[in-house]
Structures are given as C-alpha cells and as structure tokens.
Coordinates of C-alpha atoms and ligand atoms in Angstrom, one line a residue:
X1 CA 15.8 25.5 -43.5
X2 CA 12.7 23.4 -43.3
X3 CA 10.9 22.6 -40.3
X4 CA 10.9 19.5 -38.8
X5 CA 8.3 17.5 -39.7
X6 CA 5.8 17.0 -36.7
X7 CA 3.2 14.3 -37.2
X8 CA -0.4 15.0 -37.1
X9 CA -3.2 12.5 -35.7
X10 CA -3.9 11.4 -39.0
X11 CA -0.5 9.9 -39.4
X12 CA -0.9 7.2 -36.8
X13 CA -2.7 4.6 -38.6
X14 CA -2.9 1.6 -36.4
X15 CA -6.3 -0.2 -36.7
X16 CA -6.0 -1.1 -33.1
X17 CA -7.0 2.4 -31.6
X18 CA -10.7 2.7 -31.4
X19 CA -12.8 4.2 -29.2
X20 CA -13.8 1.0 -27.9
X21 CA -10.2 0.2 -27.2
X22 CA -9.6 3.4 -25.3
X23 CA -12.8 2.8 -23.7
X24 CA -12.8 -0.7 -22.4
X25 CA -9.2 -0.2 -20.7
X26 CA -10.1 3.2 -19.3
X27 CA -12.9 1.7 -17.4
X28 CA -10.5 -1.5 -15.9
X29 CA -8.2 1.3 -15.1
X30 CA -10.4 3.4 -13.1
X31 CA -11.8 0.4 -11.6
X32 CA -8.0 0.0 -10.1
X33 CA -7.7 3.5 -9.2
X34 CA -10.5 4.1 -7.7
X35 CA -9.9 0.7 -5.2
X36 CA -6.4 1.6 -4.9
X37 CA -8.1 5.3 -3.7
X38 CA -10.2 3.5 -1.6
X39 CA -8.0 1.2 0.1
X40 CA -5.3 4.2 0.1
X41 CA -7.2 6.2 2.4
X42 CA -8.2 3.1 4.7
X43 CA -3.9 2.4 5.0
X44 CA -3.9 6.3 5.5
X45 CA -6.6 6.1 8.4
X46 CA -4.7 3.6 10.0
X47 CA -1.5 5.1 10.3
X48 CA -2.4 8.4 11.1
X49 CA -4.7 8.1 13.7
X50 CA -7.7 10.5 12.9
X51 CA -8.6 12.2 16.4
X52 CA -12.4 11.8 15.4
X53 CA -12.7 7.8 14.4
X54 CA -10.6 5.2 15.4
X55 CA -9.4 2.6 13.7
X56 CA -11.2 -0.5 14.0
X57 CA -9.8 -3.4 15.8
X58 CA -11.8 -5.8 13.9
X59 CA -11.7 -8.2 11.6
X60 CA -8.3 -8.3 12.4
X61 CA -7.7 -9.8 8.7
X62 CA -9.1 -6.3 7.3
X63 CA -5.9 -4.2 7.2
X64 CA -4.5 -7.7 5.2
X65 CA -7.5 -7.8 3.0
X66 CA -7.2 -4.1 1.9
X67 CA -3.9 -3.2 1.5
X68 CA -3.8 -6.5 -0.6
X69 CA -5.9 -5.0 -2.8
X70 CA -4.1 -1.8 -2.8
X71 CA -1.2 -2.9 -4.0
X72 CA -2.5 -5.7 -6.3
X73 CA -4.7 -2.9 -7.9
X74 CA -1.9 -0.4 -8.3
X75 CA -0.3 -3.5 -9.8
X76 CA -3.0 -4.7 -12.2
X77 CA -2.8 -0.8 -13.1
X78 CA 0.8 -0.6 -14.8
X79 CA -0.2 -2.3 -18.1
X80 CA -3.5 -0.9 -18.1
X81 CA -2.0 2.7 -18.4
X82 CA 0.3 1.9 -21.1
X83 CA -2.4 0.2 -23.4
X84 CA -4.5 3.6 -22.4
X85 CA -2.0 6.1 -22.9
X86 CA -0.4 4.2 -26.3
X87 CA -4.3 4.3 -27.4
X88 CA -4.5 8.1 -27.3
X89 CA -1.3 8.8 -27.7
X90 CA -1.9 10.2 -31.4
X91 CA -4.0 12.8 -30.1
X92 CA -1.1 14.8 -28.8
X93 CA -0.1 15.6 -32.3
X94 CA -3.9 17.2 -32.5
X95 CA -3.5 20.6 -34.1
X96 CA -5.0 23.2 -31.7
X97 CA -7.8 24.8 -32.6
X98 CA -7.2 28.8 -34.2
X99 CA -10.2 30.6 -32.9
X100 CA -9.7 31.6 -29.2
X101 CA -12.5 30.2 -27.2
X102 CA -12.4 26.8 -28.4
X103 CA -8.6 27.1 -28.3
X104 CA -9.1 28.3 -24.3
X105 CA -11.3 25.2 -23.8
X106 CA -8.9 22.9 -25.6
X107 CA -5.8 24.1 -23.5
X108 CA -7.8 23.4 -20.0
X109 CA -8.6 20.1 -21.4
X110 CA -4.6 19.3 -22.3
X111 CA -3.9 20.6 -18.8
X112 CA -6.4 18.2 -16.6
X113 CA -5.2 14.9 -18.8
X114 CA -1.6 16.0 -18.3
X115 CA -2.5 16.8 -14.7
X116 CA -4.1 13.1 -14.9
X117 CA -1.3 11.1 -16.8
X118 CA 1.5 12.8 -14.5
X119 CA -0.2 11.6 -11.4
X120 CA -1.2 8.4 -12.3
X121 CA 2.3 7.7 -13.7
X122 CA 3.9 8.9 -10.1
X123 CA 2.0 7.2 -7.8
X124 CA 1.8 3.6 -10.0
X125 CA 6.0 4.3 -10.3
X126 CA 6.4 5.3 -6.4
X127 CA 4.1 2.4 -5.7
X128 CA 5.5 -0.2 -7.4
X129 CA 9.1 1.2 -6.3
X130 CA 7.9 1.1 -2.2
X131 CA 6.7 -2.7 -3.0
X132 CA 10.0 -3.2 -4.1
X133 CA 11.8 -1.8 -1.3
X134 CA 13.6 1.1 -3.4
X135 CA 13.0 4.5 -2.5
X136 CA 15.3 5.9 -4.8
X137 CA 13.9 9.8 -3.9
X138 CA 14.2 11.9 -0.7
X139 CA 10.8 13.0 0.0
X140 CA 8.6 10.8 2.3
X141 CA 7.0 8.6 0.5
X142 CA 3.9 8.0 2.6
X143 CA 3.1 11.7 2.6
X144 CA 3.5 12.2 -1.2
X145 CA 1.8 8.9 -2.6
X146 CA -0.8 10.3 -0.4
X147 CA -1.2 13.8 -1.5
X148 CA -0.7 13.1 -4.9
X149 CA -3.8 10.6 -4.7
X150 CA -5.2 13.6 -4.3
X151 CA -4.7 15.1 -7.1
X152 CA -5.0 11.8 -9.4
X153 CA -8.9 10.9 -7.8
X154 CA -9.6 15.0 -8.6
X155 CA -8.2 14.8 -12.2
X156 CA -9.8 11.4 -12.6
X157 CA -13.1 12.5 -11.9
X158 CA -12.9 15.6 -14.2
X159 CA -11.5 13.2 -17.0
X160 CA -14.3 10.8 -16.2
X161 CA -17.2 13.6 -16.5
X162 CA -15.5 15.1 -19.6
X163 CA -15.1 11.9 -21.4
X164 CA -18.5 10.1 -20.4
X165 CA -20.3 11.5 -23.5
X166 CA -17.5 9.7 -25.4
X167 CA -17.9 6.1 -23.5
X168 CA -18.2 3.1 -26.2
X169 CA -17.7 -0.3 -24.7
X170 CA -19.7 -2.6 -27.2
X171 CA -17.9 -2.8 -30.8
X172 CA -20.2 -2.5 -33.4
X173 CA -20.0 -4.2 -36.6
X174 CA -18.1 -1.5 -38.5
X175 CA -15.1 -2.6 -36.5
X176 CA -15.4 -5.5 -37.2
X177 CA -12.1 -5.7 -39.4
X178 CA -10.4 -8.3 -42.0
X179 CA -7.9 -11.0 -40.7
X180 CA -4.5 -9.7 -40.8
X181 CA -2.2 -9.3 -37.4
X182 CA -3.8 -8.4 -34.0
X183 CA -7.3 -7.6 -33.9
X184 CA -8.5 -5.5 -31.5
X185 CA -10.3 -8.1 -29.4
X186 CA -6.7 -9.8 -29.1
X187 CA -5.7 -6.8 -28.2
X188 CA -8.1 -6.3 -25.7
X189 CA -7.3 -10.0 -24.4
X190 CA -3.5 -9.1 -24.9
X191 CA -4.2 -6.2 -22.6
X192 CA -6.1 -7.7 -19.8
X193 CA -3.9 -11.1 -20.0
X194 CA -0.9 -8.7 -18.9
X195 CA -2.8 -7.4 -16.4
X196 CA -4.1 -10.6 -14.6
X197 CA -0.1 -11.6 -14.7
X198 CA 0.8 -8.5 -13.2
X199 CA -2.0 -9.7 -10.6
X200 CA -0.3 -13.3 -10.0
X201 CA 3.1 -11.7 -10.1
X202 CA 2.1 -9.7 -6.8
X203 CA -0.1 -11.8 -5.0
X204 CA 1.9 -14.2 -4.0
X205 CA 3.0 -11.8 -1.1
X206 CA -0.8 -12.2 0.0
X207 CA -2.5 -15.3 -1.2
X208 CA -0.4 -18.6 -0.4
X209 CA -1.3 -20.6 -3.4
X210 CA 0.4 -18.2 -5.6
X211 CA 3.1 -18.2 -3.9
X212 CA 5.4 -20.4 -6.1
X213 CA 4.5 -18.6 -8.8
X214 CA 5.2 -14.9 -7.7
X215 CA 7.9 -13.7 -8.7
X216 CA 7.7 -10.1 -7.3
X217 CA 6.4 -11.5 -4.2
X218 CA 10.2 -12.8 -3.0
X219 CA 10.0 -12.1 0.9
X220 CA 6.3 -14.0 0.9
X221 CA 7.2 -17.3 3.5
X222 CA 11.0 -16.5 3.5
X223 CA 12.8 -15.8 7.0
X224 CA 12.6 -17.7 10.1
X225 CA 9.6 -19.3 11.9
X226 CA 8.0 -19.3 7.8
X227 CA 7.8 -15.3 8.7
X228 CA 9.5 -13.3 6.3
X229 CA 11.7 -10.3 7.4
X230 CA 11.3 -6.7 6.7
X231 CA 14.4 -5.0 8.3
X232 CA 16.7 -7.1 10.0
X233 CA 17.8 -6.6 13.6
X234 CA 21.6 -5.1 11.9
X235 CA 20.0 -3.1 9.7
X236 CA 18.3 -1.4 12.8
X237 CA 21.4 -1.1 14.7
X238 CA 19.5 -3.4 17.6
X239 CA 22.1 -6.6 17.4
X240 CA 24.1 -5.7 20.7
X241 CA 21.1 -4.0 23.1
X242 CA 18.4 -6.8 21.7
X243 CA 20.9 -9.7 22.8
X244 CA 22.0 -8.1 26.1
X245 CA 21.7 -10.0 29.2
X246 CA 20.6 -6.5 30.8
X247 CA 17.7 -6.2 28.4
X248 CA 14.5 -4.6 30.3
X249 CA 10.9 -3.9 28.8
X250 CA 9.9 -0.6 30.5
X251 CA 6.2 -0.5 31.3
X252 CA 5.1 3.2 33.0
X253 CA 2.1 4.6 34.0
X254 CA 2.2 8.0 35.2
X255 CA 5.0 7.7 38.3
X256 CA 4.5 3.6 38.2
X257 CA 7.3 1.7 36.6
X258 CA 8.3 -1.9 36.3
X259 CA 11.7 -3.2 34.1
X260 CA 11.7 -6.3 33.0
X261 CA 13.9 -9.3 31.7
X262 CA 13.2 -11.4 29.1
X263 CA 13.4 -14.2 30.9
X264 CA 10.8 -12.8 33.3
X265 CA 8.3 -11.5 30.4
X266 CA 8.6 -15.6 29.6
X267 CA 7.5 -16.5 33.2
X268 CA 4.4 -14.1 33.4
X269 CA 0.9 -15.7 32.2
X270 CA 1.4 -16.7 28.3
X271 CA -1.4 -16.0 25.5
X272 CA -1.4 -17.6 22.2
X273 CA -3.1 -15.7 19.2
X274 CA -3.3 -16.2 15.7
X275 CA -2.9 -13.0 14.0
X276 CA -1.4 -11.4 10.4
X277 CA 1.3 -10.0 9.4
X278 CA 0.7 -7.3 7.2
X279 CA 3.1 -4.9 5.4
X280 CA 1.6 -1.9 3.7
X281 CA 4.1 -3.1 0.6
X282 CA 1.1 -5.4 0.2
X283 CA 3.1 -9.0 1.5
X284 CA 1.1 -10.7 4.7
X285 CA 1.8 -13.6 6.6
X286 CA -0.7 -15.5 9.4
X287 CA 1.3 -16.7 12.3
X288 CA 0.7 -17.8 15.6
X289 CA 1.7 -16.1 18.2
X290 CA 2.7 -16.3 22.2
X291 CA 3.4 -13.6 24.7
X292 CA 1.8 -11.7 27.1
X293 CA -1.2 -9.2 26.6
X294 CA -0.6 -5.5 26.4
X295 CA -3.4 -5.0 28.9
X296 CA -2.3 -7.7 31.5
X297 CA 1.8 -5.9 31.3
X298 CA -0.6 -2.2 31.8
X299 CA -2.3 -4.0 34.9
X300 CA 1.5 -4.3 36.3
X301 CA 1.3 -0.8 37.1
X302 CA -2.7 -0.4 37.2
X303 CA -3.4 2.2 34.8
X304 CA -6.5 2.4 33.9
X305 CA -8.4 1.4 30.5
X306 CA -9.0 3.4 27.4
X307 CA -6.1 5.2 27.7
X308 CA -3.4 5.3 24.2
X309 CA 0.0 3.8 24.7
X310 CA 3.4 4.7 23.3
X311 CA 5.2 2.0 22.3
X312 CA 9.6 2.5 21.6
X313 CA 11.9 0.0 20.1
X314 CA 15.4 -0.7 21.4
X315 CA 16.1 1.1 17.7
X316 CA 17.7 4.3 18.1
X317 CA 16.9 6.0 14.5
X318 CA 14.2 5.0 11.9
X319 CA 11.0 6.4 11.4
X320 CA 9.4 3.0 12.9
X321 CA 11.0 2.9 16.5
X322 CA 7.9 4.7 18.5
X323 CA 4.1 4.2 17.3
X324 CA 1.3 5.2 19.3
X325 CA -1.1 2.3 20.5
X326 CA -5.0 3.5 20.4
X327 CA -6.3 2.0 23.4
X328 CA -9.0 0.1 21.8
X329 CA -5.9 -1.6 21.0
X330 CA -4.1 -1.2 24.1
X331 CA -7.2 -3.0 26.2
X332 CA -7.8 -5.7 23.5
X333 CA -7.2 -9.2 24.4
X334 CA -5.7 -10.5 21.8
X335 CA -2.5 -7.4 21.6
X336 CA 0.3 -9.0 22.7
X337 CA 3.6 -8.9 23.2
X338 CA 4.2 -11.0 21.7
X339 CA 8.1 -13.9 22.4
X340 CA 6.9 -16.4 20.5
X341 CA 6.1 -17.0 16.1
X342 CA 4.8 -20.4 15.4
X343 CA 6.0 -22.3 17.9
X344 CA 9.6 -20.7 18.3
X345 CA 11.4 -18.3 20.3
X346 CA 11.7 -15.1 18.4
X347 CA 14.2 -14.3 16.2
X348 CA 16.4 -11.7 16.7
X349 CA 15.3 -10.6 13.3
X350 CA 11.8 -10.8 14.2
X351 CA 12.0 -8.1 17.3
X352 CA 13.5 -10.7 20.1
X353 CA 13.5 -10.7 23.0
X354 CA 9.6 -8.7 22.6
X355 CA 7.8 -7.5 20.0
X356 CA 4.2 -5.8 19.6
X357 CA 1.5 -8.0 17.5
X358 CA -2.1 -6.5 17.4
X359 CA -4.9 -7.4 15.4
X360 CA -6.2 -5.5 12.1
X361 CA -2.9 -3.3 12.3
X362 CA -0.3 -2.1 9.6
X363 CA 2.8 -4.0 9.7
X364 CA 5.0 -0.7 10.0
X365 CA 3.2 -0.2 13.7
X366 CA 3.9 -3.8 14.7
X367 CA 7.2 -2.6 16.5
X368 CA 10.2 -4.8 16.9
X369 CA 12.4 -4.6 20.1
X370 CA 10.8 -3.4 22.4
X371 CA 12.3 -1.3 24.9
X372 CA 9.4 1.1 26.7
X373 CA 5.4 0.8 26.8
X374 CA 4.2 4.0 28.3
X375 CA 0.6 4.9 28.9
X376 CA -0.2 8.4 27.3
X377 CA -2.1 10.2 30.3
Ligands
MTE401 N1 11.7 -1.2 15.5 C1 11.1 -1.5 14.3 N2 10.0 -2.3 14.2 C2 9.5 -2.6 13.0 C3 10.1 -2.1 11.8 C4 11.3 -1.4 11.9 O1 11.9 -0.9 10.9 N3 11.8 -1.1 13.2 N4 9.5 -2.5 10.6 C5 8.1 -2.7 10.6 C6 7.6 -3.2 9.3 S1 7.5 -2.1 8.0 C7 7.0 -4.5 9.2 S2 6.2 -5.0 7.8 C8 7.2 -5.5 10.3 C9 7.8 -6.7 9.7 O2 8.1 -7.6 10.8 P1 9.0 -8.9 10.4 O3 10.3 -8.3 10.0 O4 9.1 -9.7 11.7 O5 8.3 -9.6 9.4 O6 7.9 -5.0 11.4 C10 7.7 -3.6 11.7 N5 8.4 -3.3 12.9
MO402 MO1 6.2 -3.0 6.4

C-alpha cells in the first residue's frame, strides 16, 4: 500500500504569502488583541468589583467608549486571523527536524502557536457568538472569555518575542512581482478592506451614523422610547408582579424599611439625567432619563453615605436579578431610579414601574424591575 501523500511547505506555491504579508496582518492583529485585552479587563473590573479599587464613576461615557472598542476590535479581528493563519498555514506541513535538540525546540514552538491559534480562535468565536446573543455552550461565558484571555495575551507575547527577529513590514523590491491576479498589496488592501467592514458592520450598535448601515448591529435604536431591548419583561418571567397594582420598591437600611408604589416613587422629587446605555455585547444607547436619586430613596430611611447597596429585580431566576451598587455609586447624584426614558413612562420592557440607571456602568448591572434596594451594612 502506499502512503498517502502528505504535502510539504514547498508544495504551497501561492505568491501571496510573504513575510511581509504575514507580517503586516500579524501586527493589525495584535493591535486588536491587545485593545480587546485592554478593554477586556476594564469590562472585567467593572463587573467584579475588585475589593482594592473601585470602579470609577466618571466619565460616565467610559464603560460605552471601551467596551465599544472591545467588541469592535474583536470584530475587526475575525478576518485578520484568517488572512494570518491562511499565510502560514503551509508551515504545518514543515517536516520536523531529525536531530533531537532542535526537534525539542521545534515541538515547544508548535505547542505555543497552537496554544496561540486555539485561543485566539475561542475567544473571537465566543465573542462574536455573545454579540450575537447565542450562547450555544454551557459554561459561563464571562468567566471563560475571561480566563482564556489569559492564556491568548501569555501565548501572544511569547509568539511576539519569538517572532520579532522575523518582523518585515516594508516590501522590498524583490517582491515586487509581474502583473497577473492579486498582488500582494491587493491582498493587503483586500485584507484590511474586510476588516474596516467588519468595523462598520458592528458599530452601528455604538456610533449612530452607522447605524443604517450595520447590519450586525440590529437592536441599535430599536425598542420603545428609541431604546432598544435586551431581555423583555416575558422573557424574565416579570409580566404579572411588574404590572401589579400591589407593586412596592423595598428600600432597607439596617431595621428601617419603607414600601413603596409606583405611583408614589412618581410623586417624590423627580431628577432628570442624560446617561448611556451600555451593553457589554458592545450596542449603547444615550437616553434621558427621570426618576428619583438612589441617594435621596437611602435618605428615606437615613443610612448613612459610603455604604454599597444591593440592588434585586422583581425577576425571580437569571443571573442579572441582584447586582451590588458600590457606593460611590450609591451616593452619586446622577444614579437614579430611574421611571422615565426620553420623555415616556417606562416600558414594561424597559424595567417598569423602576429601574436602576447609573453613570459609567455595564448595561448587565443596570437592573430592570426593581423590587428591593438594601444598604449592605
Ligand atoms: N432584571 C434584569 N435586569 C436587567 C437585565 C436582565 O436580564 N434582568 N438585563 C441587563 C442587560 S444585559 C442590559 S444590556 C440592560 C438592557 O436594558 P434595556 O432592555 O432597557 O435596553 O438591562 C439590564 N438589566
Ligand atoms: Mo447587556
């Protein structure tokens, strides 16, 4: 029987891979992951409260600013790493070397790229999945995209320090080549042409002008009051105990307590604010706002300042019904709770008959239905 023929590097002849090629894309692409990494651990910071720094409260466009560019990096990211990986993809078929120590050193190098290309392929697939709504795994995805960061900013860095010695970005005039098909500088163009759609595609969710022409930005300006809606008030089981006429906000400090109505919460002092919207799936909205402070509902029952709050939903499952409130947060003027988006009565969809709205905060801790704020002595 013969064996099956396995190519060799030599058999991929495409003009297009050069060293430049691989070069000029691998530097875009660690541009993207290491803002992604950045902006990662900023989203990270501010939704598990580190017991060292808080989160700042200001600007209170930041946390719309950054996870933006999170998820308009990871984004820009997905046609990058095909371009990379279909660059260098001949040199899987390299024949290892025979003689041991240079065979050792060649295996640790396959291991840290594949190290590298599996985590950079799961957290650009998870990401682009959680912008899309679709978790179609059972681990947490928060958790995972996170650790797994990790490991893609560690085998990165290794790559990068291997590789550097390798680095050409300028083409010189040996590659230059003859007319026929795609030159390398179209592919380059090719390249970052897909990527800058990839950009518009997303950004819609975050930058209005590109909103018309976004088409994986669908829930940017949707939904009522111009807000769009992330889960809806059936979805979190809330219909019946959001709309009923014995609805009470619970506000407790220590053994002080007061319940109240919705239409009450209407009739105490009113604020209006204009603050974001903005989901960590990288879509943000501005809106204005009207309800009552946090800090004036906590005077209600005269707890002091600087103390963190818990805030519950009406929700009785879901990993989003109870956040904890820093009190930087707590005491800030411009947290609300907020009855009011742009003029109209909330929807039920939007967390009516209350819902918390505080400035330069994740949309996933900007709690819907409210049902309980309790000061955390
Ligand atoms: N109780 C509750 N509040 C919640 C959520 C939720 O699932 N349950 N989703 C959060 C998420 S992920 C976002 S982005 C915002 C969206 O608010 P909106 O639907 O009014 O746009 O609500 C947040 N508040
Ligand atoms: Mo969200």
């Amino acid at each position: 029987m013969r064996p099956l023929p396995v190519p060799r590097e030599e058999d991929f002849t495409s003009r297009l891979r050069s060293r430049v090629v691989t070069s000029r894309v691998g530097l875009w692409l660690g541009i993207c992951f290491g803002l992604a990494f950045l902006t990662g651990l900023i989203s990270h910071w501010a939704q598990v409260p580190q017991p060292r720094i808080s989160f700042p409260t200001r600007p209170v466009w930041g946390y719309r600013l950054t996870q933006g560019l999170h998820v308009i990096a990871g984004t820009a990211a997905v046609p990058l790493l095909l371009v990379k990986l279909w660059s260098v993809y001949p040199k899987l078929f390299t024949r290892p070397p025979r003689e041991w120590r240079r065979l050792a050193g060649h295996l640790a190098e396959r291991v840290s790229i594949g190290v590298l290309v599996a985590a950079a392929i799961f957290q650009l697939a998870t990401g682009v999945a959680n912008t899309a709504q679709w978790y179609p795994w059972a681990f947490s995805f928060r958790a995972t995209h996170y650790a797994v960061a990790w490991l893609a900013i560690g085998a990165l860095i290794v790559h990068v320090a291997a590789k550097l010695p390798l680095l050409r970005l300028r083409a010189e005039p040996a590659d230059q080549q003859s007319a026929e098909g795609l030159s390398r500088r179209g592919l380059l163009r090719a390249t970052g042409l897909a990527a800058g759609l990839a950009v518009v595609a997303t950004a819609g969710g975050t930058v209005p002008v590109f909103r018309r022409v976004s088409p994986l930005a669908v829930r940017s300006g949707r939904g009522p009051a111009g807000v769009p809606v992330n889960k809806t008030a059936a979805a979190a089981g809330v219909l019946a105990s959001a709309a009923a006429a014995d609805y009470r906000l619970v506000v407790k400090y220590a053994d002080r307590e007061v319940a109240l109505s919705a239409a009450e919460l209407t009739r105490l002092a009113q604020t209006e604010v204009e603050l974001p919207l903005a989901c960590v799936e990288g879509w943000s909205v501005n809106a204005a706002w009207g309800g009552v402070r946090v800090r004036e509902l906590l005077d209600l029952v005269s707890a002091p300042r600087g103390h963190d709050v818990r805030i519950t939903s009406l929700q009785e499952a879901g990993p989003f019904r109870e956040t904890t409130l820093p009190a930087e947060f707590a005491d800030d003027p411009v947290s609300l709770v907020a009855l009011r988006v742009n003029g109209e009565r909330l929807n039920l969809d939007h967390g009516y008959p209350a819902r918390l709205i505080a400035p330069n905060r994740p949309g996933v801790l900007q709690t819907k239905w409210l049902a309980r704020i309790e000061v955390i002595t």
